[in-house]
Short mmCIF file of C-alpha atoms in Angstrom, two decimals:
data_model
loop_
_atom_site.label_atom_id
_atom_site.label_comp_id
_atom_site.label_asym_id
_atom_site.label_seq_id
_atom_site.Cartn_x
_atom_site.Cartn_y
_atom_site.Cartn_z
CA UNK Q 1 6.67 25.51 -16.13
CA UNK Q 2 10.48 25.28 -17.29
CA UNK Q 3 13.29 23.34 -16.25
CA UNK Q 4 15.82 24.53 -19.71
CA UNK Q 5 13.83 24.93 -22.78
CA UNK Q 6 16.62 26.74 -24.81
CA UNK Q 7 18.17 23.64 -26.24
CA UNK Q 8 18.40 23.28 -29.86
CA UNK Q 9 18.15 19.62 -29.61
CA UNK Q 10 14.71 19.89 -27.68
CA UNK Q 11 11.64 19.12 -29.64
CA UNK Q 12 7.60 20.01 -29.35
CA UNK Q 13 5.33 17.09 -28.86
CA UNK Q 14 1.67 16.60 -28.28
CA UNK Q 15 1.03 14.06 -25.90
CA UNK Q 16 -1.76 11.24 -26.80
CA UNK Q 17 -2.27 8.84 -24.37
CA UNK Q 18 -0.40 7.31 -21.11
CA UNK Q 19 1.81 3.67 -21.69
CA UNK Q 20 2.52 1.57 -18.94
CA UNK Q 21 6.14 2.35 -16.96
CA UNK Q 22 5.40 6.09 -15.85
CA UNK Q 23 5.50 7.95 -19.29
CA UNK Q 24 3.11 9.08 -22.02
CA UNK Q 25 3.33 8.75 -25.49
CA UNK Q 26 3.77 11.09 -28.67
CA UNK Q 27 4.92 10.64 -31.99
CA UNK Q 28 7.69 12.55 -34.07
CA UNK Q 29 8.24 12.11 -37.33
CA UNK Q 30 5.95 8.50 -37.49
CA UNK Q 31 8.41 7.37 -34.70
CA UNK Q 32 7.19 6.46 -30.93
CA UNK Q 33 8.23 9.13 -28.29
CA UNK Q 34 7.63 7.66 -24.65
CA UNK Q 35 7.61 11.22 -23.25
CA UNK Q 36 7.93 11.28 -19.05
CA UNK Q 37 6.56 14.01 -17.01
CA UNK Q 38 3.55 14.99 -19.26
CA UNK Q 39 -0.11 14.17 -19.10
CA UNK Q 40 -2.15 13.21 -22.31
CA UNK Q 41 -3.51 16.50 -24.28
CA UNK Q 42 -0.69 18.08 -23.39
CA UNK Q 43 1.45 20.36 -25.82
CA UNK Q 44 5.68 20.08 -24.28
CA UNK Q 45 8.53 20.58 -24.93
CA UNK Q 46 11.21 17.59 -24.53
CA UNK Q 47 14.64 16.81 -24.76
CA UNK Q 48 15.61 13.58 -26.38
CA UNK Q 49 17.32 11.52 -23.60
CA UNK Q 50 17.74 8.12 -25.35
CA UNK Q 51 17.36 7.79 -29.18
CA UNK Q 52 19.69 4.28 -30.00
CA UNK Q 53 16.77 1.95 -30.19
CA UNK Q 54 14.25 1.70 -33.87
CA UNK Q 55 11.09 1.16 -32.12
CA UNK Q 56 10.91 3.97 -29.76
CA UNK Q 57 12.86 7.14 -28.05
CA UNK Q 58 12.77 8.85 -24.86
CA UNK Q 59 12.53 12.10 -23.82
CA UNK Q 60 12.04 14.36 -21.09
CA UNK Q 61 9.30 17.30 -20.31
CA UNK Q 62 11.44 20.12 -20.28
CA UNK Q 63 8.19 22.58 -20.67
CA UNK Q 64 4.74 22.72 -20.37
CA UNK Q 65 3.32 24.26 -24.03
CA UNK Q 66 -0.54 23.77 -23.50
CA UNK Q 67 -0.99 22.40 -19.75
CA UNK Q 68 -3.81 19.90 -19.20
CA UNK Q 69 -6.52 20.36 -16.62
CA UNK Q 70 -5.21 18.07 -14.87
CA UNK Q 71 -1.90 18.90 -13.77
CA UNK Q 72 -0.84 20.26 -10.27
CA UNK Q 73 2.28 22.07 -9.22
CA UNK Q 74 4.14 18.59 -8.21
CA UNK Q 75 3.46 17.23 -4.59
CA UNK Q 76 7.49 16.82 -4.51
CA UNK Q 77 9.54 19.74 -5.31
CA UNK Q 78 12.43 17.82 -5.86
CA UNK Q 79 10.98 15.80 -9.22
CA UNK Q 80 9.34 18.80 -10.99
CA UNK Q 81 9.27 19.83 -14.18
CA UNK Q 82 11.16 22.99 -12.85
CA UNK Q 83 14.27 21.39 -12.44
CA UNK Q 84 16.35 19.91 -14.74
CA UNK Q 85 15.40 16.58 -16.11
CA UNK Q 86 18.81 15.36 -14.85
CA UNK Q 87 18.22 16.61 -11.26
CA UNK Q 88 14.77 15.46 -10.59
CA UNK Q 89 14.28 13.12 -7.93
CA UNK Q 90 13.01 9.22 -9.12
CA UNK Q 91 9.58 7.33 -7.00
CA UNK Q 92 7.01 10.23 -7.87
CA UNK Q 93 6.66 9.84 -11.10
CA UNK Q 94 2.88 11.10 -11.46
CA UNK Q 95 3.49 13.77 -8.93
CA UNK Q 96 2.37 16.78 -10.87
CA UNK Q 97 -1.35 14.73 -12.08
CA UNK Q 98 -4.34 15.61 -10.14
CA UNK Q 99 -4.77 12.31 -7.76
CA UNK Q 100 -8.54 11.27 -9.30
CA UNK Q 101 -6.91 11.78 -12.58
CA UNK Q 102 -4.00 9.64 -11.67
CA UNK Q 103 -6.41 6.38 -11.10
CA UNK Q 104 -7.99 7.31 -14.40
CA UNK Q 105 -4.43 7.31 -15.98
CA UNK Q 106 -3.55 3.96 -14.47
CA UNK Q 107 -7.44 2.69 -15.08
CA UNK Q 108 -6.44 3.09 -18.74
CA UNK Q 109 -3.01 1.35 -18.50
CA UNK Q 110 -5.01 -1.97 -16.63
CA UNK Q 111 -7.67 -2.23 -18.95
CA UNK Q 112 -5.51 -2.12 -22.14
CA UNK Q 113 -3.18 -4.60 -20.90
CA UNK Q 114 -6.00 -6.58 -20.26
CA UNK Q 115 -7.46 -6.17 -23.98
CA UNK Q 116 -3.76 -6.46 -25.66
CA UNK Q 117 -2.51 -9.50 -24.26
CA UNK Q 118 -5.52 -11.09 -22.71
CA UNK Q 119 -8.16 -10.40 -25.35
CA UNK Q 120 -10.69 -9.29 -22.01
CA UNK Q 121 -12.70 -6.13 -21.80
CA UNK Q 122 -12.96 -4.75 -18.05
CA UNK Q 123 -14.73 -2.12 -16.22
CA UNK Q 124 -12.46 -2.33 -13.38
CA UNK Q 125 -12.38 1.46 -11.58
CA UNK Q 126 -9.17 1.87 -9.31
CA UNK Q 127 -10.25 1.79 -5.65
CA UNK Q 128 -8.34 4.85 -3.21
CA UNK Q 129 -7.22 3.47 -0.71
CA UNK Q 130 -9.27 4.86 2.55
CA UNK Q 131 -7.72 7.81 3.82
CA UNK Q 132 -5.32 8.82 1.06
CA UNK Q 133 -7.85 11.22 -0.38
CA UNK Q 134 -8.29 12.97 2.64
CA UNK Q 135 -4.09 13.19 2.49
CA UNK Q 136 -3.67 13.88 -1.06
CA UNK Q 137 -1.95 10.57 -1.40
CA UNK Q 138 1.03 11.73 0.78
CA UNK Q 139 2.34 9.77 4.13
CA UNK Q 140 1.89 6.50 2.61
CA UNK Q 141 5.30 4.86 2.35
CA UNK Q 142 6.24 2.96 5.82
CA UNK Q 143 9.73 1.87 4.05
CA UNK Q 144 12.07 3.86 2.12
CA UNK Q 145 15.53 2.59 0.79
CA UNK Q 146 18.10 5.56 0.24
CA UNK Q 147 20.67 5.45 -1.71
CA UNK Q 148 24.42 6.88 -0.86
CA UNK Q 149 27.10 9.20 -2.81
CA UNK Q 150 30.63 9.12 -3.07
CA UNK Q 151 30.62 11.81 -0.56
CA UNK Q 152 28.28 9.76 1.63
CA UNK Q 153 25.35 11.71 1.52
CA UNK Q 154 21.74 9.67 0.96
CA UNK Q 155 18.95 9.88 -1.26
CA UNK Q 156 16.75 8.67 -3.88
CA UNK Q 157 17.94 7.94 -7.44
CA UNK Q 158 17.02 10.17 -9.90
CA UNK Q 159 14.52 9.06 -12.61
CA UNK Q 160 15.95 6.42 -14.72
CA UNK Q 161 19.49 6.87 -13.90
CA UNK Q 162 21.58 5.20 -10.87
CA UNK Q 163 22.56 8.99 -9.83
CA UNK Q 164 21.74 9.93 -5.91
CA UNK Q 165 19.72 13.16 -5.68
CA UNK Q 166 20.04 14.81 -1.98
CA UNK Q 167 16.35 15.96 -1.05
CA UNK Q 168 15.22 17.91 1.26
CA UNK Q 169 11.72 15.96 2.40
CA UNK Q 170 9.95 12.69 1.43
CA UNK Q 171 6.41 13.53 0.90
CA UNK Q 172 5.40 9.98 0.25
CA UNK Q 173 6.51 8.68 3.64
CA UNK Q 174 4.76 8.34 6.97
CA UNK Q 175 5.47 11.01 9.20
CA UNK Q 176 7.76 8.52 11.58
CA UNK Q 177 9.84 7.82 8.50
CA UNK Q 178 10.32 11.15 6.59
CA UNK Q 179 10.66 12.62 10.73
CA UNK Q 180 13.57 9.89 11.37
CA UNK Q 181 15.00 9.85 7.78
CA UNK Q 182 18.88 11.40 8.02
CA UNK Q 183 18.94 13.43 4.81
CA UNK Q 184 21.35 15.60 6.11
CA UNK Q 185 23.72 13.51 7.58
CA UNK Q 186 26.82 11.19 5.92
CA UNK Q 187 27.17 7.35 6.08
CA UNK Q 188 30.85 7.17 3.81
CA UNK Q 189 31.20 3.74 2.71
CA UNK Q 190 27.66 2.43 2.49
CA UNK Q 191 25.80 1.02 0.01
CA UNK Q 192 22.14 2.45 1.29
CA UNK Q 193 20.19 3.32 4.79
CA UNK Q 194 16.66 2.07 4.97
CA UNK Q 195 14.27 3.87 7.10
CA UNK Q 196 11.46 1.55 8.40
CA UNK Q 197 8.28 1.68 10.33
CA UNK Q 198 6.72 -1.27 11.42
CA UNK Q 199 3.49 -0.79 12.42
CA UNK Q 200 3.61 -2.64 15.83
CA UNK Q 201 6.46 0.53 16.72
CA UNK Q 202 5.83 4.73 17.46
CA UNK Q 203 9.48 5.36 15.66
CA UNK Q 204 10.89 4.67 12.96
CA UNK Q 205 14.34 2.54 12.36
CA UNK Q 206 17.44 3.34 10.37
CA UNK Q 207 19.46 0.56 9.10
CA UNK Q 208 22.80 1.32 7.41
CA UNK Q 209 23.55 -1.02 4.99
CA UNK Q 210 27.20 -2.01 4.14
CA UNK Q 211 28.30 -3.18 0.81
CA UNK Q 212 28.72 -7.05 0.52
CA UNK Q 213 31.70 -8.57 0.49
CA UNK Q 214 33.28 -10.28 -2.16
CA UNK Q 215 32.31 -14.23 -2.08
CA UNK Q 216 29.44 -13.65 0.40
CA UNK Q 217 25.49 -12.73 -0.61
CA UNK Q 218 23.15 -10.42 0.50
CA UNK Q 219 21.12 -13.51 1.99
CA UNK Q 220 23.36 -14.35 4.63
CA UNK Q 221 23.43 -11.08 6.31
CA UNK Q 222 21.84 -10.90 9.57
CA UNK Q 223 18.36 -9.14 9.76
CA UNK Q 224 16.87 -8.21 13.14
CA UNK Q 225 13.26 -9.26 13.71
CA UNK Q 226 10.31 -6.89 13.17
CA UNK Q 227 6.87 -6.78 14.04
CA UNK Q 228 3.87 -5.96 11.60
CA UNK Q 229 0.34 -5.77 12.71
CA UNK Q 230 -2.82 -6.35 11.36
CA UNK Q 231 -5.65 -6.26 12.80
CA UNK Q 232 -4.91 -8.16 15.65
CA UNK Q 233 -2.42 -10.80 14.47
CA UNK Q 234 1.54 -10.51 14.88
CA UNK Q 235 3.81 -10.75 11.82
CA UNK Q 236 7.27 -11.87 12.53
CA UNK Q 237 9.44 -10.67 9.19
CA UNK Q 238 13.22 -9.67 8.89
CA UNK Q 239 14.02 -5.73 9.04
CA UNK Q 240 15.04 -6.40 4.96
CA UNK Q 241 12.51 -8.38 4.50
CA UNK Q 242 9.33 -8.13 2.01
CA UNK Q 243 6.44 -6.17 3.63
CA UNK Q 244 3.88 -4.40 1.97
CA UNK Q 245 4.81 -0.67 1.74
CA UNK Q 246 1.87 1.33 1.55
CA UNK Q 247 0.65 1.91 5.72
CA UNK Q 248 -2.95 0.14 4.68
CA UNK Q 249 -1.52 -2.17 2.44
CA UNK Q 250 -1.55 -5.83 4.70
CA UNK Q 251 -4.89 -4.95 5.99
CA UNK Q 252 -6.51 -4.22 2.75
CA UNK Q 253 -5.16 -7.09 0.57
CA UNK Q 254 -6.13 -9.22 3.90
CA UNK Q 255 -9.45 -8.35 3.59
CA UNK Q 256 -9.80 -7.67 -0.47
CA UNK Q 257 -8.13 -11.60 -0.80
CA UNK Q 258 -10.75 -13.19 1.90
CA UNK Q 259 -13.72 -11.55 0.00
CA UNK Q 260 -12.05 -12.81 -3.38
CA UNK Q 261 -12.35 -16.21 -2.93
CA UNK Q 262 -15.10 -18.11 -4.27
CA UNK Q 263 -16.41 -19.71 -1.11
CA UNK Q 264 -18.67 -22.12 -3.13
CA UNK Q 265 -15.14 -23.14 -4.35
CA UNK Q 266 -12.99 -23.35 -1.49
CA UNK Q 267 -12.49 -26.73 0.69
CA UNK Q 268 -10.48 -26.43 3.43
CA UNK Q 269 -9.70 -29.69 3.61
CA UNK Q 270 -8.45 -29.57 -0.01
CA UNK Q 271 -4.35 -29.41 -0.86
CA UNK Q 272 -4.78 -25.23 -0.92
CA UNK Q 273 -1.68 -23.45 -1.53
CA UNK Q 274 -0.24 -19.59 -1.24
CA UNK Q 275 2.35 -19.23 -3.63
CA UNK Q 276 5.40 -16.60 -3.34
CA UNK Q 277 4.38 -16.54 0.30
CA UNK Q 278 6.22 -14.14 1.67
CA UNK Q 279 6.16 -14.61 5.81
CA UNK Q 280 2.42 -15.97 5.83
CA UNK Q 281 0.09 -12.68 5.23
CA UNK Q 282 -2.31 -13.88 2.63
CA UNK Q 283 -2.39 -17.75 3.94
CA UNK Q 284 -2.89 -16.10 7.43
CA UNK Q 285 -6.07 -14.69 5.20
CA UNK Q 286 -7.01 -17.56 3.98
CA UNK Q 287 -6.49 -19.20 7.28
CA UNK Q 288 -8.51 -16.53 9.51
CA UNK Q 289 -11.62 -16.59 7.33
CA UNK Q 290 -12.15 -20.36 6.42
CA UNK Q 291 -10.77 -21.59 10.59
CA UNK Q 292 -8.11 -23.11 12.29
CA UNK Q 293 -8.04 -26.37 10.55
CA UNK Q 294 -8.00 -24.92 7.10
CA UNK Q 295 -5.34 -26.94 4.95
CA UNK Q 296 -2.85 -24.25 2.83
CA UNK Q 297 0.97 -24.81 2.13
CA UNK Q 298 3.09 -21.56 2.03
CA UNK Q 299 5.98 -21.76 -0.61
CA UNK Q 300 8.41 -19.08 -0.49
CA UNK Q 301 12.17 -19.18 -2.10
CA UNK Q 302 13.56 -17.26 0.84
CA UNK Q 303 14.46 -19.17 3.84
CA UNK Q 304 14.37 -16.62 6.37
CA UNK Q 305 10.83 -15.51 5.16
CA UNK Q 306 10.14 -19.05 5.32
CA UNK Q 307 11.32 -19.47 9.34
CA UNK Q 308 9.05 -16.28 9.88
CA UNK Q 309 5.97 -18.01 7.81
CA UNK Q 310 6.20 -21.02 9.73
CA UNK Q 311 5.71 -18.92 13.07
CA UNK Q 312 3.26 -16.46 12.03
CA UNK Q 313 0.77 -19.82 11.04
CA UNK Q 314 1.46 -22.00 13.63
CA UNK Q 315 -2.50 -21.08 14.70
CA UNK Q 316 -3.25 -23.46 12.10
CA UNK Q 317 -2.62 -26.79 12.52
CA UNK Q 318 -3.06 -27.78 8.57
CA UNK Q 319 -0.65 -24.42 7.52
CA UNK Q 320 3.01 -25.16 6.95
CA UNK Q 321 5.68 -23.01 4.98
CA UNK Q 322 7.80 -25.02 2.71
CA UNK Q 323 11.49 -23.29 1.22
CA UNK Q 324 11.57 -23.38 -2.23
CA UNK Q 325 11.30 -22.18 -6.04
CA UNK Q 326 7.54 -21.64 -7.05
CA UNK Q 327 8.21 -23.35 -10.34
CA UNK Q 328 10.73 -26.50 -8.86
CA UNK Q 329 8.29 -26.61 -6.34
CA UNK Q 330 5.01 -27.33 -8.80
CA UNK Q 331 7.23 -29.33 -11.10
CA UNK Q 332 7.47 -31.52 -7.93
CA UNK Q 333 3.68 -31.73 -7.61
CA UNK Q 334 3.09 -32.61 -11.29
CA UNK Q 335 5.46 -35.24 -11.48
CA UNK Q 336 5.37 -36.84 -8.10
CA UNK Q 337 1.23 -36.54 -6.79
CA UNK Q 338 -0.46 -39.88 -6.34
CA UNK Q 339 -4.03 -39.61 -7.32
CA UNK Q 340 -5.58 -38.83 -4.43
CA UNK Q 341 -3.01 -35.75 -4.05
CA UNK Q 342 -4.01 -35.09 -7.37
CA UNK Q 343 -7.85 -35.21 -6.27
CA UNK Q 344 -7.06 -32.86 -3.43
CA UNK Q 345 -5.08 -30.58 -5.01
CA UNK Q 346 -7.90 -30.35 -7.86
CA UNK Q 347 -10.19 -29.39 -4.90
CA UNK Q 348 -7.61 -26.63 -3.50
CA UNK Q 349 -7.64 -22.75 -3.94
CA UNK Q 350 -4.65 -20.93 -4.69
CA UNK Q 351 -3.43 -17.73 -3.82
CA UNK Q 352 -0.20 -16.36 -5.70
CA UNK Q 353 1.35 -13.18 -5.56
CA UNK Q 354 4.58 -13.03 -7.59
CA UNK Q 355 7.25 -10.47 -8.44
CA UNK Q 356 6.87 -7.52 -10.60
CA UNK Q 357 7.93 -10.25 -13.51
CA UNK Q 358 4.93 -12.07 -12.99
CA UNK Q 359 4.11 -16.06 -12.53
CA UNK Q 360 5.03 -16.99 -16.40
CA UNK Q 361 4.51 -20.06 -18.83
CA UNK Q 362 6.08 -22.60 -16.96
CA UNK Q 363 4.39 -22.04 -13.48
CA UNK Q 364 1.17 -21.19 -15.36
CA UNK Q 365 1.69 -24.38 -17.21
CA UNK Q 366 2.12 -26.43 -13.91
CA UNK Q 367 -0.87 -24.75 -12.25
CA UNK Q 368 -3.11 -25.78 -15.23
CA UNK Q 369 -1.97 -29.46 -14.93
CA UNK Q 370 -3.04 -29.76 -11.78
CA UNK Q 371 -6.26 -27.96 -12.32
CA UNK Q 372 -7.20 -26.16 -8.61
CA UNK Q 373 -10.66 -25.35 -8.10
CA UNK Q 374 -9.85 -21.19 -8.21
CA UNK Q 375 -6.85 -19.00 -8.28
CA UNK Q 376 -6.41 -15.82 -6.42
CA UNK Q 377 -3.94 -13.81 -8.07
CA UNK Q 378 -2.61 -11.09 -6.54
CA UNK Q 379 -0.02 -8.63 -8.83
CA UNK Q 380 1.69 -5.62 -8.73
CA UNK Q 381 2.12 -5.01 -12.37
CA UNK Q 382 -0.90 -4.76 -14.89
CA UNK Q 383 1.11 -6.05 -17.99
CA UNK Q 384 2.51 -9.27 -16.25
CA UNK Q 385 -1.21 -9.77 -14.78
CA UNK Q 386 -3.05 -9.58 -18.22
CA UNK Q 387 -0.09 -11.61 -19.85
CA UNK Q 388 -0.79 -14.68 -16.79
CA UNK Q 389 -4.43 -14.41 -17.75
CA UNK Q 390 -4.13 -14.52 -21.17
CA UNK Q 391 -1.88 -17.65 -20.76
CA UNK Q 392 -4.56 -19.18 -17.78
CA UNK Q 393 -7.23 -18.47 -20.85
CA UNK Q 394 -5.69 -20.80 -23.15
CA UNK Q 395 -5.29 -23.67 -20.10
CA UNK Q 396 -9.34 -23.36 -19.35
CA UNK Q 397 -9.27 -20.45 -16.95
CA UNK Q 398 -11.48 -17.41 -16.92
CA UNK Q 399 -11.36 -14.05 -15.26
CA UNK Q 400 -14.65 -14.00 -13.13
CA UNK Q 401 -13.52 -11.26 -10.42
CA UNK Q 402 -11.23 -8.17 -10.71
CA UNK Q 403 -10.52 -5.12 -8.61
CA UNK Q 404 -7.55 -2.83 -8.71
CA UNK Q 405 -6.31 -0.08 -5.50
CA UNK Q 406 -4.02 2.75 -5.73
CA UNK Q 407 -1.48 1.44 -3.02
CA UNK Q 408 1.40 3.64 -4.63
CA UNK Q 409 -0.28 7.55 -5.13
CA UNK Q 410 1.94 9.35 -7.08
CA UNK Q 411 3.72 6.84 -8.93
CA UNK Q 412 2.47 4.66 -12.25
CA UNK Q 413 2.16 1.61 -9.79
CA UNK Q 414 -1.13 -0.11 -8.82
CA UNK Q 415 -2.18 -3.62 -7.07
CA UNK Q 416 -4.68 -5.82 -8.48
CA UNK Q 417 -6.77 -8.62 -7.51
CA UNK Q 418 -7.88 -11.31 -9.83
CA UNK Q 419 -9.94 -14.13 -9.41
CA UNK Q 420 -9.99 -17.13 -12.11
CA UNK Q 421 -11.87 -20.07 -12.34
CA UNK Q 422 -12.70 -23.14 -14.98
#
């Protein structure tokens, strides 16, 4: 298992334990080494790749020394150790890890954020996802963004650089979208093709993507409409838009999200509230188990999502989808509730599910002065997740509920579900 291991610059490591972002961590010389494309107990050799900062390096498995149990020849040619560190292909970064192993690794990663930054001790396992097993974790990925060359050729980045890699397959994605997927053909002049397939569709579609001009945005491009479904409610969403990319993804956190709530808790005549909305999925939840008149506000920064939202809940005659900031928005509600708002929102549940970044102090901060009955917290990233509950802790909120699924096999990524209460 060699990509180059001739280099005089290339050092041996023995690999302790797995940090959060996709790498694995060794020690040289009493400094940090976040190693990537290793497993913990392993023996490598690695090439320095960025050495400019005190607190840590990086490197790059260049060989496998002592290979742990748990490593596989990698489910994507294209990013294995094999080939060189500079030519490996980026979105598969636990690839060569045996898939059980893989939760495990991630497991870890969860429950020491948890412990670091929100002094909490967990059991939480990491669920599979039904059906990925019985896959290996491949043919998940229902959206793929590609990016393009100077010669106009597409494909992913490689790992940790902004260089295009041409590939020959995409293991991760659905059959429709690795079958439709034009990695052999040239789009000169654009910035990236996305291949997409909604779920309400056989095929798959490609959408070219031109750069933006100067003085315009990216917002005011026009999107066709697509169509997700789950179970057996309609999704309108823009072809750009945000949709959960994992094939099992909407129906899961549907159903994981309804089963979250505290229904001893939850009033639906209360001032509820889904937060970083999206186009309506999780109020839709909220809506489908509690009924029709359930009360919940969806608040969304995007206004297109927020057209879409206000379609996809118009079943519910208490739902509406308001545009704005998460945080302006709450600041509003802080400063401008009468006291019977402030009684009703005190009564309300509410579901968030922010970026990658996390809710942070100030929304946090605006949540706890208004003091909702629960909070269903829905995050992407484990660090961000513990760091929001350690900062709900101090405001009177405890962690009463978690689970965690592997919605992204074969990368570091996992999806949690939180509930907190005071």
């Amino acid at each position: 298992m060699n990509a180059q291991s001739n280099n005089p610059a290339d050092v041996e490591l023995e690999i302790t334990n797995v940090a959060h972002g996709g790498v694995f961590v060794s020690r040289l010389d009493g400094r940090v080494i976040f190693v990537a494309d290793a497993i913990p107990g392993e023996r490598v050799r690695a090439r320095i790749t960025e050495s400019s900062k005190k607190s840590f390096w990086r490197a790059e498995t260049v060989e496998v020394l002592d290979a742990s149990p748990h490593r596989q020849s990698h489910v994507w040619a294209s990013s294995s150790v094999d080939v060189d560190p500079a030519d490996r292909a980026g979105g598969a970064e636990f690839g060569h890890i045996e898939l059980s192993h893989q939760r495990e690794l991630k497991r870890q990663v969860l429950t020491d954020s948890l412990q670091r930054f929100a002094g909490v001790g967990s059991d939480v396992q990491v669920e599979a996802v039904p059906g990925d097993d019985e896959r290996d974790g491949l043919a998940w990925r229902t959206r793929v963004s590609l990016h393009v060359d100077e010669e106009g050729f597409v494909g992913p980045y490689a790992a940790r650089s902004h260089r295009v890699i041409r590939v020959g397959d995409l293991p991760l994605a659905t059959d429709e979208v690795a079958s439709a997927a034009p990695l052999d053909q040239q789009f000169r002049g654009a910035e990236s093709v996305d291949v997409i397939a909604p779920s309400s569709t056989q095929s798959a579609r490609i959408v070219v993507r031109e750069p933006v001009k100067k003085g315009t945005s990216p917002a005011n491009r026009r999107e066709q409409t697509i169509i997700e479904r789950v179970g057996d409610r309609d999704f309108f969403l823009d072809e750009g838009g945000f949709w959960q990319v994992h094939r099992s993804a909407a129906e899961l956190l549907t159903s994981v999200v309804q089963s979250t709530i505290d229904e001893a808790l939850f009033d639906p005549r209360a001032a509820n509230l889904d937060l970083y909305g999206g186009v309506g999925l999780l109020a839709a939840a909220v809506g489908d188990k509690f009924g029709s008149t359930t009360r919940i506000t969806s608040v969304e920064s995007s206004a297109r999502a927020t057209d879409h939202a206000a379609e996809n809940l118009s079943d519910w005659v208490g739902a509406q989808s308001i545009t704005a900031r998460v945080d302006a928005y709450l600041r509003g509600l802080v400063a401008q509730s009468s006291a019977a708002e402030r009684a009703r929102l005190a009564a309300g549940t509410v579901v968030l599910d922010p970026p990658r970044s996390g809710a942070g102090k100030e929304v946090v901060a605006s949540l706890a002065e208004l003091r909702p009955a629960q909070l269903v917290y829905v995050a992407c990233d484990p660090v961000a997740l513990s760091r929001d509950i350690g900062l709900f802790a101090a405001e009177g909120y405890q962690l009463t509920a978690l689970r965690a699924f592997d919605l992204f096999p074969h990368t570091h990524h996992i999806e949690s579900i939180a509930l907190l209460t005071r």
